[in-house]
Amino acid sequence: MTYKIAILPGDGIGPEIVTEAEKVLLELRTGFGFQAELLHAHVGGAAYEAEGHPLPASTLAVVRDADAILLGSVGGPQWDGLDRALRPEQGLLGLRAELELFSNLRPAILYPQLADASTLKADVVSGLDLMIVRELTGGIYFGQPRGIRTREDGQKEGFNTLVYSEGEIERIGRSAFTIAQKRDRRLCSVDKANVLECSELWREVMNRLAGEYPDVALSHMYVDNAAMQLVRAPRQFDVMVTGNMFGDILSDAAAMLTGSIGMLPSASLDKNGKGMYEPIHGSAPDIAGQGVANPLATILSVAMMLRYSLDRADLAGTVEKAVGHVLDKGLRTPDIAADGAQVVGTAAMGDAVIESLRELQ
Ligand code: IPM
Ligand code: MG
């Protein structure tokens, strides 16, 4: 089986970190009998510059044909003035919508080697291993109607619509229950059911689903409390499931608990397990082109791809082990470096992972 992997470097540090992840894919090909064809395409600001649109038809053709997609990051201040429809972020939102990547998995894992990187006390975060399952193609991000209009009194008003159908809630719920079954079997559904009807329905559907997954303990939490609990006692959570916007916010908070947003991968899956894989962090325009960005989140995204879309959990484990070895050796990019660490750049970090892979071969 030869897999087709679409590679979309995007903007900012995207090309630098994706280059390192590609090295890993090539090493798996030469050293581990992994068969894959890599297809490159533009997205985001890079696509706008090349083809006048953040998600051109040529890119859509490549990603539709692929078994999995590896994405760097999109966005940068030079494109902030463009019409909303042409901004880099629309490339990302368009990919999610076009490919129906409704299930977004965002793990927050504290690597024991990096316990000191967190701004929280080590005893609060040590051992943290939580998975946020964020609905990614619905909710207020995509609800209609939306816009900015002028009222009768002459004032402008902006409006968006928060809407979820039962079917949308059910499929993200199933995704989360299934993941919880493979972990500690505790699922916390996060909503704002004390205020929003949309959340009331969300809760109703989650409760209904719970009957089908008796081995998973379902609980509910309001989003404001969930934000507080995440920084107060994050280890109480195993899997969290929530809507698009709450998930956007909570996953940034969860990522930062680990002190190393440069370490965290993510997966966005469709109903067949085809997925797009990307680091949780953004395009970091301030450090783009300097060769200092941390490529490990992107390399770990390759591991998630192997596990969730390509049915190679064995190789996923190998890549994760290689990353662990590199951390054990004390190598750190600046974002995860404590005093006295051996600080390396993007390419050296990638090379170190390759070296560890060879040792594991
Ligand atoms: C994310 C990002 C995106 C989002 C932006 C870049 C559109 O913040 O993936 O979390 O809001 O979903
Ligand atoms: Mg976000």
PDB file of N, CA and C and ligand atoms in Angstrom, residues 74 89 92-93 96 104 106 134 136 141 244 248 251-252 278 280, ligand 1:
ATOM      1  N   VAL A  74      -0.797  28.768   8.833  1.00  0.00           N
ATOM      2  CA  VAL A  74      -1.170  29.838   7.905  1.00  0.00           C
ATOM      3  C   VAL A  74      -1.281  31.165   8.632  1.00  0.00           C
ATOM      4  N   GLU A  89      -6.444  32.542   6.815  1.00  0.00           N
ATOM      5  CA  GLU A  89      -7.246  31.682   7.690  1.00  0.00           C
ATOM      6  C   GLU A  89      -8.366  30.990   6.917  1.00  0.00           C
ATOM      7  N   LEU A  92      -7.487  27.574   5.759  1.00  0.00           N
ATOM      8  CA  LEU A  92      -7.627  26.548   6.792  1.00  0.00           C
ATOM      9  C   LEU A  92      -9.097  26.194   7.016  1.00  0.00           C
ATOM     10  N   LEU A  93      -9.933  27.220   7.176  1.00  0.00           N
ATOM     11  CA  LEU A  93     -11.359  26.973   7.418  1.00  0.00           C
ATOM     12  C   LEU A  93     -11.988  26.286   6.212  1.00  0.00           C
ATOM     13  N   ARG A  96     -11.109  22.574   6.248  1.00  0.00           N
ATOM     14  CA  ARG A  96     -11.940  21.874   7.228  1.00  0.00           C
ATOM     15  C   ARG A  96     -13.338  21.628   6.675  1.00  0.00           C
ATOM     16  N   ASN A 104     -11.808  17.311  15.687  1.00  0.00           N
ATOM     17  CA  ASN A 104     -10.478  17.869  15.904  1.00  0.00           C
ATOM     18  C   ASN A 104      -9.925  17.362  17.238  1.00  0.00           C
ATOM     19  N   ARG A 106      -7.087  17.420  19.945  1.00  0.00           N
ATOM     20  CA  ARG A 106      -5.990  18.265  20.423  1.00  0.00           C
ATOM     21  C   ARG A 106      -5.482  17.755  21.762  1.00  0.00           C
ATOM     22  N   ARG A 134     -12.621  18.718  19.712  1.00  0.00           N
ATOM     23  CA  ARG A 134     -13.308  19.960  19.344  1.00  0.00           C
ATOM     24  C   ARG A 134     -14.094  19.750  18.051  1.00  0.00           C
ATOM     25  N   LEU A 136     -15.384  20.847  14.623  1.00  0.00           N
ATOM     26  CA  LEU A 136     -14.566  21.751  13.808  1.00  0.00           C
ATOM     27  C   LEU A 136     -15.242  22.307  12.545  1.00  0.00           C
ATOM     28  N   TYR A 141     -18.666  29.272  14.085  1.00  0.00           N
ATOM     29  CA  TYR A 141     -17.692  29.540  13.023  1.00  0.00           C
ATOM     30  C   TYR A 141     -18.331  29.526  11.636  1.00  0.00           C
ATOM     31  N   ASN A 244     -17.125  24.219  18.517  1.00  0.00           N
ATOM     32  CA  ASN A 244     -16.026  24.815  17.771  1.00  0.00           C
ATOM     33  C   ASN A 244     -15.343  25.961  18.522  1.00  0.00           C
ATOM     34  N   ASP A 248     -11.824  26.024  20.563  1.00  0.00           N
ATOM     35  CA  ASP A 248     -10.724  26.893  20.130  1.00  0.00           C
ATOM     36  C   ASP A 248     -10.044  27.509  21.352  1.00  0.00           C
ATOM     37  N   SER A 251      -8.601  24.817  24.043  1.00  0.00           N
ATOM     38  CA  SER A 251      -7.420  24.063  23.606  1.00  0.00           C
ATOM     39  C   SER A 251      -6.157  24.918  23.658  1.00  0.00           C
ATOM     40  N   ASP A 252      -6.281  26.219  23.475  1.00  0.00           N
ATOM     41  CA  ASP A 252      -5.095  27.076  23.659  1.00  0.00           C
ATOM     42  C   ASP A 252      -4.673  27.082  25.130  1.00  0.00           C
ATOM     43  N   GLU A 278      -1.646  18.879  11.881  1.00  0.00           N
ATOM     44  CA  GLU A 278      -0.908  20.139  11.972  1.00  0.00           C
ATOM     45  C   GLU A 278      -0.515  20.404  13.415  1.00  0.00           C
ATOM     46  N   ILE A 280      -0.361  22.552  16.804  1.00  0.00           N
ATOM     47  CA  ILE A 280      -1.380  23.417  17.405  1.00  0.00           C
ATOM     48  C   ILE A 280      -0.977  24.890  17.299  1.00  0.00           C
TER      49      ILE A 280
HETATM   50  C1  IPM B   1      -7.073  27.123  15.509  1.00  0.00           C
HETATM   51  C2  IPM B   1      -6.913  28.524  14.996  1.00  0.00           C
HETATM   52  C3  IPM B   1      -7.948  28.769  13.913  1.00  0.00           C
HETATM   53  C4  IPM B   1      -9.304  28.637  14.543  1.00  0.00           C
HETATM   54  C5  IPM B   1      -7.798  30.107  13.178  1.00  0.00           C
HETATM   55  C6  IPM B   1      -6.409  30.288  12.609  1.00  0.00           C
HETATM   56  C7  IPM B   1      -8.832  30.257  12.096  1.00  0.00           C
HETATM   57  O1  IPM B   1      -7.014  29.438  16.050  1.00  0.00           O
HETATM   58  O2  IPM B   1      -6.919  26.180  14.703  1.00  0.00           O
HETATM   59  O3  IPM B   1      -7.347  26.960  16.685  1.00  0.00           O
HETATM   60  O4  IPM B   1      -9.828  29.595  15.125  1.00  0.00           O
HETATM   61  O5  IPM B   1      -9.876  27.546  14.475  1.00  0.00           O
END
